[in-house]
Short mmCIF file of C-alpha atoms and ligand atoms in Angstrom, two decimals:
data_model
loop_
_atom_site.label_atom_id
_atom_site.label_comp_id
_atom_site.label_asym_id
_atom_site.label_seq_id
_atom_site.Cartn_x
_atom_site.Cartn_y
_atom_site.Cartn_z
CA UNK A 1 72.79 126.93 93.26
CA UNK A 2 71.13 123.18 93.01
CA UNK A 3 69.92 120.90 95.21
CA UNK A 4 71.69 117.46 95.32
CA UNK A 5 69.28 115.85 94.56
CA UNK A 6 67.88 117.85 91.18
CA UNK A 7 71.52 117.01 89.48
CA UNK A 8 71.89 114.71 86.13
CA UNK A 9 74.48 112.56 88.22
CA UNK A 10 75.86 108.96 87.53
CA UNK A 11 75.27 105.81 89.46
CA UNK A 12 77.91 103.83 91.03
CA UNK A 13 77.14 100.77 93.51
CA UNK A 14 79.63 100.22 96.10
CA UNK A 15 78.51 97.31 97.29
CA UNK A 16 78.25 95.34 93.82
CA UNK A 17 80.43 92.02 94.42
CA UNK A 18 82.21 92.34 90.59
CA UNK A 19 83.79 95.41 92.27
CA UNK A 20 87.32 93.66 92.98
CA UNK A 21 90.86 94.24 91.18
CA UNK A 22 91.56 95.71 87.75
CA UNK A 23 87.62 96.01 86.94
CA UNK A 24 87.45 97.74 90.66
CA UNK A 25 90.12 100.40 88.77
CA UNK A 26 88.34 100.24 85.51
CA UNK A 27 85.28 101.21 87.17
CA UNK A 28 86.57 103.77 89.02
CA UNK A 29 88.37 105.71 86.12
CA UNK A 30 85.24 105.32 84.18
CA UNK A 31 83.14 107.48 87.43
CA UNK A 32 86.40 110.03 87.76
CA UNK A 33 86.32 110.61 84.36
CA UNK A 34 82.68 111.86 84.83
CA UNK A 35 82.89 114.52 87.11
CA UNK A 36 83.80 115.04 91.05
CA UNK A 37 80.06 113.64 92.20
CA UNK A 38 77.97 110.75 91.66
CA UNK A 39 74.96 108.79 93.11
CA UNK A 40 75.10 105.56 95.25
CA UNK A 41 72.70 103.61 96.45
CA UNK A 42 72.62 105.40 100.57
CA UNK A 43 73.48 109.03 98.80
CA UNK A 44 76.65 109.94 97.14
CA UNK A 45 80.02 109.75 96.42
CA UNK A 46 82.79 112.39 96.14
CA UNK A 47 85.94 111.61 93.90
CA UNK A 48 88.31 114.26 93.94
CA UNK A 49 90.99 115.10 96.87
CA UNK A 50 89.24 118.50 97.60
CA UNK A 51 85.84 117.48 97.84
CA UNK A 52 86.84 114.17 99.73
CA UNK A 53 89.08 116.54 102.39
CA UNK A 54 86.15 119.14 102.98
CA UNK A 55 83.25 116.44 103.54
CA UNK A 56 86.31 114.68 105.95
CA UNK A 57 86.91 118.22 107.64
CA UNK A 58 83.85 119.68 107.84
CA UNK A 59 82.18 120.33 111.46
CA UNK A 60 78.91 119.89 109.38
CA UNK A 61 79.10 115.81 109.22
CA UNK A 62 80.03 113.16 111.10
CA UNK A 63 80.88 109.39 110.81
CA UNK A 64 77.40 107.69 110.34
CA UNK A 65 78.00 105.05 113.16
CA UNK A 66 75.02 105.92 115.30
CA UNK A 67 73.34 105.60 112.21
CA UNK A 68 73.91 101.92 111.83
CA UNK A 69 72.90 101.24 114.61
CA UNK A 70 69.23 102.95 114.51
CA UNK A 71 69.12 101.26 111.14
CA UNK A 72 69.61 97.61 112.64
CA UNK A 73 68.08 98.21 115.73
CA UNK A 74 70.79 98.31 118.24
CA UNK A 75 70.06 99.82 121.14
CA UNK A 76 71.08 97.94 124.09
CA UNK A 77 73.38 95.16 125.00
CA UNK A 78 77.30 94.77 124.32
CA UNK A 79 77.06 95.97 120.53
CA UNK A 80 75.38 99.00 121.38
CA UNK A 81 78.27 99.98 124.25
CA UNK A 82 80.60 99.36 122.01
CA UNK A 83 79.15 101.79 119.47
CA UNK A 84 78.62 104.93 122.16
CA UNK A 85 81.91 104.51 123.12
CA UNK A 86 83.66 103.88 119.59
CA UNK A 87 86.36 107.04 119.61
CA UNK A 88 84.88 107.49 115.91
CA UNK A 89 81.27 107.84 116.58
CA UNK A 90 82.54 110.42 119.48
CA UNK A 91 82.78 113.78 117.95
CA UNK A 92 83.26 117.71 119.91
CA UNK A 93 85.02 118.32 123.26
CA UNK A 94 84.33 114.68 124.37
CA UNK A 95 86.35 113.86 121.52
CA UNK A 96 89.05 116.41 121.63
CA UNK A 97 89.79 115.20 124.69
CA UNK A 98 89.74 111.78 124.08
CA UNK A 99 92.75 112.43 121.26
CA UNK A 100 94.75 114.95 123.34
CA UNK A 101 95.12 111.74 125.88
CA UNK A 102 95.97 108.82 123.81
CA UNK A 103 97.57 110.44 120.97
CA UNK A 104 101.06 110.72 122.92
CA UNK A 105 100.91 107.32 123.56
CA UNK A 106 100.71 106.37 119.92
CA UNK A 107 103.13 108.67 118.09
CA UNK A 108 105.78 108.10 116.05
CA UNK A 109 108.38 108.51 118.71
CA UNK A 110 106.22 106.37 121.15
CA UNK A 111 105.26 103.67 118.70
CA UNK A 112 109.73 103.04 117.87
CA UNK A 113 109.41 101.12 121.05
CA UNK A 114 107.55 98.14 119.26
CA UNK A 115 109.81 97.67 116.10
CA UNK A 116 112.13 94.85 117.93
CA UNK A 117 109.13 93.02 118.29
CA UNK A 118 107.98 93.52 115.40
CA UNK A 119 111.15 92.26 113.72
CA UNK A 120 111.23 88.97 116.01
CA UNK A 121 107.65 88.34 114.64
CA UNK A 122 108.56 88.38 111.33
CA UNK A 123 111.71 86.44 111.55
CA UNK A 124 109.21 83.52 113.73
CA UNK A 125 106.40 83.58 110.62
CA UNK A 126 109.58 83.64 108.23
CA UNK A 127 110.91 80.49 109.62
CA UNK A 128 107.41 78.64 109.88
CA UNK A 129 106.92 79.48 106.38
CA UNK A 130 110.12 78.30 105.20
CA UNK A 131 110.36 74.89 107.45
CA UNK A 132 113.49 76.68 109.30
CA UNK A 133 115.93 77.56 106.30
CA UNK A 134 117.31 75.06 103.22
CA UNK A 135 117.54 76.50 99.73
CA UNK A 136 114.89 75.90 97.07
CA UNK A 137 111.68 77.17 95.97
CA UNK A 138 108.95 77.81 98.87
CA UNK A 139 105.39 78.21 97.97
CA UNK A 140 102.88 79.99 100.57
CA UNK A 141 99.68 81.77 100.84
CA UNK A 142 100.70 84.86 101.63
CA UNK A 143 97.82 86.01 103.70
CA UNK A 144 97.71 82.90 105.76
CA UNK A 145 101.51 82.76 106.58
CA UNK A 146 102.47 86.55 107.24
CA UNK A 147 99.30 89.03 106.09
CA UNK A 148 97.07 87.62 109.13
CA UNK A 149 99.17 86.51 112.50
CA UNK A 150 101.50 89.66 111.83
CA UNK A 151 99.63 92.21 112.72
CA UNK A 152 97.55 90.44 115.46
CA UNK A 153 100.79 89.53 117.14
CA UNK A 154 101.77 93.50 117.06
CA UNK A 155 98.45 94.22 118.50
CA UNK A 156 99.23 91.75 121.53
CA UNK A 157 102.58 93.41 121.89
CA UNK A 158 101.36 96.67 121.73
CA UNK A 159 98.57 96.05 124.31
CA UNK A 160 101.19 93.74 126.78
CA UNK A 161 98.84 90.49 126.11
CA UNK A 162 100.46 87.06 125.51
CA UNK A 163 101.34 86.30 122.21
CA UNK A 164 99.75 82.90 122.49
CA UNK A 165 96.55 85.45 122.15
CA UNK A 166 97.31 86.82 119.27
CA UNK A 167 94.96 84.41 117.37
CA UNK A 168 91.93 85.22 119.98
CA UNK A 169 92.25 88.90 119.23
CA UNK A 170 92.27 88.15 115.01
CA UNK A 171 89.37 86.41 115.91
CA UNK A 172 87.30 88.99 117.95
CA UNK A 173 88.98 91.87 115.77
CA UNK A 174 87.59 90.02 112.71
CA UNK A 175 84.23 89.67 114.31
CA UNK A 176 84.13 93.08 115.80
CA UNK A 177 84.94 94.50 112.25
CA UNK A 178 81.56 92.87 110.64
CA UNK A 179 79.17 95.73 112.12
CA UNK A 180 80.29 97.76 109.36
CA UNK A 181 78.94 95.38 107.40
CA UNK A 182 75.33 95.76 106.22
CA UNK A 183 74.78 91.99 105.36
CA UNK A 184 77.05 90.68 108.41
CA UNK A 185 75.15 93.07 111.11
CA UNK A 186 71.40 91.94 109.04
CA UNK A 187 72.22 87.68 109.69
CA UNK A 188 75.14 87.13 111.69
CA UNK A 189 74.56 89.58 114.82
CA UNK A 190 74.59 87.11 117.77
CA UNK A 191 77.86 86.34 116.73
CA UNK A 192 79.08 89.78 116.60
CA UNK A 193 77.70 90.61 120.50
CA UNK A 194 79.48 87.32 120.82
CA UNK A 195 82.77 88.77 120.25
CA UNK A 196 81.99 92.19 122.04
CA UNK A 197 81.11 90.78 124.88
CA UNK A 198 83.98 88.40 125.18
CA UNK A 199 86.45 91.01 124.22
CA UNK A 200 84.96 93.76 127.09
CA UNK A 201 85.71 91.02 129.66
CA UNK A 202 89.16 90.52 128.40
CA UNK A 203 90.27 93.61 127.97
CA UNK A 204 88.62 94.50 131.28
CA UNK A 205 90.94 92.06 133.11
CA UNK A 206 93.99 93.01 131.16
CA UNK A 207 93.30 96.92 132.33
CA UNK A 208 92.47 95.54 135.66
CA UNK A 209 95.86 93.77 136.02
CA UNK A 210 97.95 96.88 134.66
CA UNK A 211 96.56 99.22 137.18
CA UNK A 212 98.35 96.60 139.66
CA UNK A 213 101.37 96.37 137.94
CA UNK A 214 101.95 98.71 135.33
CA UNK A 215 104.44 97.54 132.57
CA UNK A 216 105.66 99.13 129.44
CA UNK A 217 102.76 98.90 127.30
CA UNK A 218 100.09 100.99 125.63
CA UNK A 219 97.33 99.84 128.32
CA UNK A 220 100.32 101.26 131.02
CA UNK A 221 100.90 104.47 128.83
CA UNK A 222 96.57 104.99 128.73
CA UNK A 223 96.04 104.45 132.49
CA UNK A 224 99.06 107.20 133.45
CA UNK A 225 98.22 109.61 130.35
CA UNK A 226 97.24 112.82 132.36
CA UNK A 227 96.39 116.52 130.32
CA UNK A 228 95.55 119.28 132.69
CA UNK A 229 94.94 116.70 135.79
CA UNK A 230 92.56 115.00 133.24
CA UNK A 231 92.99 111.30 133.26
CA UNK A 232 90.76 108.21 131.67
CA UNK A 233 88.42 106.49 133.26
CA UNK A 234 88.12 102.84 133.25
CA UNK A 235 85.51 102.47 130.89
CA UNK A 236 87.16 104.92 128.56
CA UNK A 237 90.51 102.73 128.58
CA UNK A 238 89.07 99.62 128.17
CA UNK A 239 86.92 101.01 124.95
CA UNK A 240 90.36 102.85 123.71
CA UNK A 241 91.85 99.45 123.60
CA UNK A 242 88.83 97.74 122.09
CA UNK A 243 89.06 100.52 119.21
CA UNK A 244 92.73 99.61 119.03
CA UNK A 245 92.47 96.17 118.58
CA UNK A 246 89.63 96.56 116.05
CA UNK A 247 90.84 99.57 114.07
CA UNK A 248 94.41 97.38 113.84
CA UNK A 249 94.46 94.40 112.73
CA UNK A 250 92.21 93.72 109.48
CA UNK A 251 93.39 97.16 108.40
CA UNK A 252 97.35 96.46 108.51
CA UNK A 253 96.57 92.66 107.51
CA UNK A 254 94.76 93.77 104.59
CA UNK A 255 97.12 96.72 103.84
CA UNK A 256 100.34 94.83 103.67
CA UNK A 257 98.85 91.70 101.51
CA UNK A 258 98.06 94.39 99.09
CA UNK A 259 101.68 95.92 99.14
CA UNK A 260 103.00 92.60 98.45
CA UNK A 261 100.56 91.75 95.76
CA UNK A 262 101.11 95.13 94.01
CA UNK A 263 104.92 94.02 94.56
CA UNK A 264 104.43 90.73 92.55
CA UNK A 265 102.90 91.99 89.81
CA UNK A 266 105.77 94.65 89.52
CA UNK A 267 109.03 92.41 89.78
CA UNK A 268 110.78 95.54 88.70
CA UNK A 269 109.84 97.33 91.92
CA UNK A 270 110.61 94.65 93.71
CA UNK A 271 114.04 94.07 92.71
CA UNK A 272 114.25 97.76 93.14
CA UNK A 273 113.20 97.36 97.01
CA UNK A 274 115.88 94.31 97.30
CA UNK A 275 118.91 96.09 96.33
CA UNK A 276 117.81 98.77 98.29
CA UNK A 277 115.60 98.18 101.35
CA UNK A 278 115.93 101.90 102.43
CA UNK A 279 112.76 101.69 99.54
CA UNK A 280 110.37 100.07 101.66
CA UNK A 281 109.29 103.55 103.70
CA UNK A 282 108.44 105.18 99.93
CA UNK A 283 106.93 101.56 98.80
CA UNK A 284 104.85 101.30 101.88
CA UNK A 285 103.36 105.03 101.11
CA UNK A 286 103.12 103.59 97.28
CA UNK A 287 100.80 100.75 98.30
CA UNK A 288 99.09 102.96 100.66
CA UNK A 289 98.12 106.01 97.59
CA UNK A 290 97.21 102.94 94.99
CA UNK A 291 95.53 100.52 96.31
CA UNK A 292 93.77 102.01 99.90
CA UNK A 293 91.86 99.37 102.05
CA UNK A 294 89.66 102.12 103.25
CA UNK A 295 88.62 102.84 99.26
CA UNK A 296 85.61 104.41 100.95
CA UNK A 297 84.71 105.92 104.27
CA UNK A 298 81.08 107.73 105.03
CA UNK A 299 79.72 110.76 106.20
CA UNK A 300 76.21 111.72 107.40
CA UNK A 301 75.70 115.49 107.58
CA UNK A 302 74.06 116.76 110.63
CA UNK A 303 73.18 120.35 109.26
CA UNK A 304 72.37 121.44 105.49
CA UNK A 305 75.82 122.08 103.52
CA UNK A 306 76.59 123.72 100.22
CA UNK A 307 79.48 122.90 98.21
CA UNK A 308 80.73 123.92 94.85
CA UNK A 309 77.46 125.49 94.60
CA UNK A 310 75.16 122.60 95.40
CA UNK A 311 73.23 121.92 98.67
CA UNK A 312 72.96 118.88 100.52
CA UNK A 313 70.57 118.56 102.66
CA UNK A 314 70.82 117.51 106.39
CA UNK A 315 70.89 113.40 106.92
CA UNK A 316 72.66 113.19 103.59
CA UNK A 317 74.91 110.34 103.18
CA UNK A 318 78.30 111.20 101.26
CA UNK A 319 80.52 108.69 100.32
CA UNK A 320 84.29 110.14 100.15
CA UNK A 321 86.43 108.34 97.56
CA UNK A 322 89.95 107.80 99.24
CA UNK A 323 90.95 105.76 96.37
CA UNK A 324 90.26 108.61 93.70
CA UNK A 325 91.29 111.20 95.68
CA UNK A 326 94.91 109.30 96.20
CA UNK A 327 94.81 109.14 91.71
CA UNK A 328 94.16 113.49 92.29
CA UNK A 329 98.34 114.76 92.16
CA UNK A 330 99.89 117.40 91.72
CA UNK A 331 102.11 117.87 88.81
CA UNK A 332 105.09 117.56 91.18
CA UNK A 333 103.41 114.53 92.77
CA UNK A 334 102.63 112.49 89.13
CA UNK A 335 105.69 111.15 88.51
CA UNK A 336 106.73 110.09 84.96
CA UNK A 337 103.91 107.43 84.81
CA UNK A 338 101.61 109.93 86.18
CA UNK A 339 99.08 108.80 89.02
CA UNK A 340 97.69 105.23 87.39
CA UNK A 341 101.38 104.01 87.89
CA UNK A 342 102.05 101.77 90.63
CA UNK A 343 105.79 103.22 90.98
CA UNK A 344 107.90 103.23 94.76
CA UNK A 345 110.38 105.47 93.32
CA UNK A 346 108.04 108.40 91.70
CA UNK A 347 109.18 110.41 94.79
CA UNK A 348 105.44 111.71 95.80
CA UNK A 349 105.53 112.15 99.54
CA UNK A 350 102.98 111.01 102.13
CA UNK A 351 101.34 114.20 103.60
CA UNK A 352 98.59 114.08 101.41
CA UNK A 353 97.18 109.93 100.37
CA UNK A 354 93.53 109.81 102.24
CA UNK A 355 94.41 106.44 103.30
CA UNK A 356 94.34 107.27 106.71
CA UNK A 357 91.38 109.56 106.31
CA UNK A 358 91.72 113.51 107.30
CA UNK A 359 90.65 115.69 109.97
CA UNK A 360 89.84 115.41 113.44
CA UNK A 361 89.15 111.51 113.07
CA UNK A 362 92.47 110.82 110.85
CA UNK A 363 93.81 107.54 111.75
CA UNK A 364 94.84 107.15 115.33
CA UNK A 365 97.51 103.86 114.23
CA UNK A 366 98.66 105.18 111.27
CA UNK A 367 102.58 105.78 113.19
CA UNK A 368 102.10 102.05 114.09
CA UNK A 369 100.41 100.53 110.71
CA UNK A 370 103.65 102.49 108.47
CA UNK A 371 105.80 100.98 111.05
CA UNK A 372 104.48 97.79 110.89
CA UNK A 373 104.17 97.90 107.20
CA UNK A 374 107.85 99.32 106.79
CA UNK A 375 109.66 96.33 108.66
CA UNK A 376 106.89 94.28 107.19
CA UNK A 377 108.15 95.21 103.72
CA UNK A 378 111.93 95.63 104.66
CA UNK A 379 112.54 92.11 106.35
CA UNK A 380 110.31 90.02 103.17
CA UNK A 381 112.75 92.23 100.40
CA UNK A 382 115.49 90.95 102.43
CA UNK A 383 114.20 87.33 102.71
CA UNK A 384 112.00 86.64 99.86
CA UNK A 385 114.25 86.04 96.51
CA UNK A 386 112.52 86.31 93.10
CA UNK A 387 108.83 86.83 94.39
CA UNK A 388 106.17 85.85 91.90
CA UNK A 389 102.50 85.34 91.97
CA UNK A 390 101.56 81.26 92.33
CA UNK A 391 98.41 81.61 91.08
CA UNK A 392 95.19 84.60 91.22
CA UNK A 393 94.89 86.56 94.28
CA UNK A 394 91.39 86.60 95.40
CA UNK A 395 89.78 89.61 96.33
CA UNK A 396 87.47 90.70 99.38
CA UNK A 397 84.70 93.51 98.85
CA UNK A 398 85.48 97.01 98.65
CA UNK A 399 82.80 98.38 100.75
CA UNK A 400 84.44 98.07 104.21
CA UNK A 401 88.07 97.11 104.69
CA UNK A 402 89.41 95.93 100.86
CA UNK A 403 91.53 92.80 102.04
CA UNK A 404 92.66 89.87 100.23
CA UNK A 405 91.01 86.57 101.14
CA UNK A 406 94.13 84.80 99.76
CA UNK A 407 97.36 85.13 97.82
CA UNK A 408 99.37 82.61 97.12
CA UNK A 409 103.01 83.06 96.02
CA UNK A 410 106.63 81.48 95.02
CA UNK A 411 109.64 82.83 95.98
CA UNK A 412 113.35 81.08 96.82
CA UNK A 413 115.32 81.21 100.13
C1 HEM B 1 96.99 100.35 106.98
C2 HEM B 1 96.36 100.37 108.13
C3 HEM B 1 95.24 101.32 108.48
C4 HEM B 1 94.41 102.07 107.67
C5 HEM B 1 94.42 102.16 106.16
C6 HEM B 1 93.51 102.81 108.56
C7 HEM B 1 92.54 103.70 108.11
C8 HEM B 1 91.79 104.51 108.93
C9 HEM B 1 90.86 105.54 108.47
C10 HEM B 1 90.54 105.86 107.01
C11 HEM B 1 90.32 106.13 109.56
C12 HEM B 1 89.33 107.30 109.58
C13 HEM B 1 87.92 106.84 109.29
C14 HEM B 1 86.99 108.01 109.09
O1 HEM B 1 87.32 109.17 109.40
O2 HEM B 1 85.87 107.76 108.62
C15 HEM B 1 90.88 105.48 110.73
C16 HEM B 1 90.55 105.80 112.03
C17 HEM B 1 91.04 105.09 113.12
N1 HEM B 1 92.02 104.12 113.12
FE1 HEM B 1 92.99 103.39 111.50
N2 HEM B 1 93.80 102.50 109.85
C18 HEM B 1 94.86 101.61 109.86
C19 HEM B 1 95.49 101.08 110.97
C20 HEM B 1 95.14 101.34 112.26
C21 HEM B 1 95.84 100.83 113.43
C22 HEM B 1 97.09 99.95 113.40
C23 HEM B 1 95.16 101.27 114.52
C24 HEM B 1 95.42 101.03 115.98
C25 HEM B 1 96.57 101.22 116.56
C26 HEM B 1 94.05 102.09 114.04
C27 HEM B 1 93.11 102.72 114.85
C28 HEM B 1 92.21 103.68 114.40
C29 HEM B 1 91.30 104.41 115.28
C30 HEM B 1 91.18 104.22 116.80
C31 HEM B 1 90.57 105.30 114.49
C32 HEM B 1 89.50 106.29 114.93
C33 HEM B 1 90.13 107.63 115.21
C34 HEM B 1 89.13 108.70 115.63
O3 HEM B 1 87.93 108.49 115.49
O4 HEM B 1 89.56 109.76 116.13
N3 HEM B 1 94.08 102.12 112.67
N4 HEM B 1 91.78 104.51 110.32
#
């Protein structure tokens, strides 16, 4: 038995910026190859899928998020709301409860009722991209044209808001997102309660006006959910919305620009995915296992815990590794190219990619972000001829959401 912190372990920074693309992999293969544990600058990381599922599982830690905010000082105003009631930094019965009520209203069978939306909004980028039809070549950023208004626009569907909002809510989603960001919450923190407080009012309203006249939406479905006589309570809605709205949009933005950058790069696959668009369901999981926008997530452990015969101690920080716990397969999950292959026909199944995290806090979207992806990926394979990189993508950081700040690409109509 050792303590953590007595072990020969090594170092791997999260946050250093020339952690993007192939070096990002490079790097990573490199730490895997070293063990299952390593040091980081808050604590340490975890690489392999059964060390990354029992630090996600365990009733010994919890997402750090209350932590944050002791560390910058929040501990009043709109920010610090936001936080107590974030459905992630909730954890026991409160939390239990919270799921048994919303998850219904997000499950696969529920979520089916936004995919004609979803296709219309595709189809509307689709023509603004491509001036409204004509043959040739079309060049785009990617991430401007499709990648960002897409999943903003499902996000105003899915919480019965006008779609002329859709660019408000990227905007206060984007905002919203930067408090898991250590150098974003250190100098740009006005502009965060900015966005909280705007976004409270909003959604406020929008709950207010559904309790009037409920509709067919997800606000609806979270006012009349009811377990055991149990119901939600205003404040509890309007913060279940605020975590939808920020938990879905960067995430499924970032997410699909990936898929369709991985795509590029792999012309094979993609011509693959064209002839057959029944593909897109196995080359959304694919993109999902390979290249994870939630790389990392944190835990902070709120009793001692010994694993694989070492102890850490209470107040540790543990990184998990979703990205090398995705790379950890089974031999029936490898594939011929084995788990370093980017490959939408290697047949692994989705039950077990960390994407979408594990345990009691796995993703509460992750019906809606596949669906979203899936028609996201099945409409472009059907519309987008010969897709090819137009120059480098450029990458965002990995510590947080891993997104793509642009990607520009060719393809014909
Ligand atoms: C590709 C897209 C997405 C990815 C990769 C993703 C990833 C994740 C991960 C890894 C977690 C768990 C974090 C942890 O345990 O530390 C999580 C939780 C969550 N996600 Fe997502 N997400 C995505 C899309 C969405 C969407 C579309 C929504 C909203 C409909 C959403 C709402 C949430 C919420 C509310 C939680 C907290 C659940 C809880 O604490 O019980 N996510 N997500």
């Amino acid at each position: 038995m050792a303590l953590v912190s007595e072990l020969e372990l090594p170092a791997f920074d999260p946050t250093d910026p020339s952690l993007r693309g192939d070096r990002f992999h490079e790097v990573m293969r490199e730490l895997g190859s070293q063990g299952w544990l390593a040091k980081d600058p808050f604590g340490y990381v975890v690489l392999d899928r059964e060390s990354a599922e029992f630090f996600l599982r365990t009733r010994s830690a919890i997402f750090p998020g209350m932590k944050i905010a002791e560390i910058f000082g929040v501990s009043e105003g709109p920010l610090y709301e936001e936080m107590k009631w974030n459905i992630l930094h909730i954890n026991g019965p409160d939390h239990t409860r919270l799921r048994s009520l919303v998850n219904p209203a997000l499950s696969p069978r529920a979520v089916e009722r936004y995919r004609p939306a979803m296709k219309e909004f595709l189809q509307r980028l689709f023509t603004q991209a491509t001036g409204g039809g004509g043959d040739g070549t079309v060049r785009c950023e990617f991430v401007e044209a499709f990648a960002k208004p897409y999943p903003s626009m499902v996000i105003a569907d899915v919480m019965g808001a006008p779609l002329e909002d859709a660019p408000r809510l990227h905007h206060w989603s984007n905002w919203i997102q930067r408090q898991f960001d250590a150098g974003s919450m250190a100098s740009e923190r006005e502009g965060i309660e900015q966005a909280v407080e705007e976004f409270y009012e909003y959604a406020g309203a929008l709950v207010r006006a559904r309790r009037e006249s409920p509709g067919d939406d997800l606000i609806s479905k979270l006012i009349a959910a009811e377990e055991e006589g149990d119901r939600l309570s205003d404040v509890e809605c309007i913060n279940l919305v605020f975590n939808v709205l920020v938990g879905g949009v960067d995430t499924s933005q970032s997410q699909l620009a990936h898929a369709i950058r991985l795509l590029a790069e792999h012309p094979e696959q993609w011509a693959l995915l064209t002839e057959d668009t029944e593909l897109a369901e196995a080359a959304v999981e694919e993109a999902l296992r390979f290249e994870p926008i939630t790389p990392f997530t944190a835990r902070i452990l709120v009793e001692d815990v010994t694993f694989r015969d070492v102890i850490f101690p209470e107040g540790t920080i543990v990184l998990v590794s979703a990205f090398s716990g995705n790379r950890d397969l089974t031999e029936d999950e490898r594939g011929p190219g084995g788990p370093e292959r980017f490959d939408i026909t290697a047949g692994r199944g989705r039950a077990r990619a960390l994407t979408f995290g594990a345990g009691v806090h796995y993703c509460l979207g992750a019906n809606l972000a596949r669906l979203e992806l899936q028609e996201g990926l099945g409409f472009l394979a059907e519309h987008l001829k010969g897709l090819e990189l137009d120059g480098e993508p450029v990458y965002e950081s990995v510590s947080g959401i891993y997104g793509l700040a642009e990607l520009p690409i060719k393809f014909s109509v």
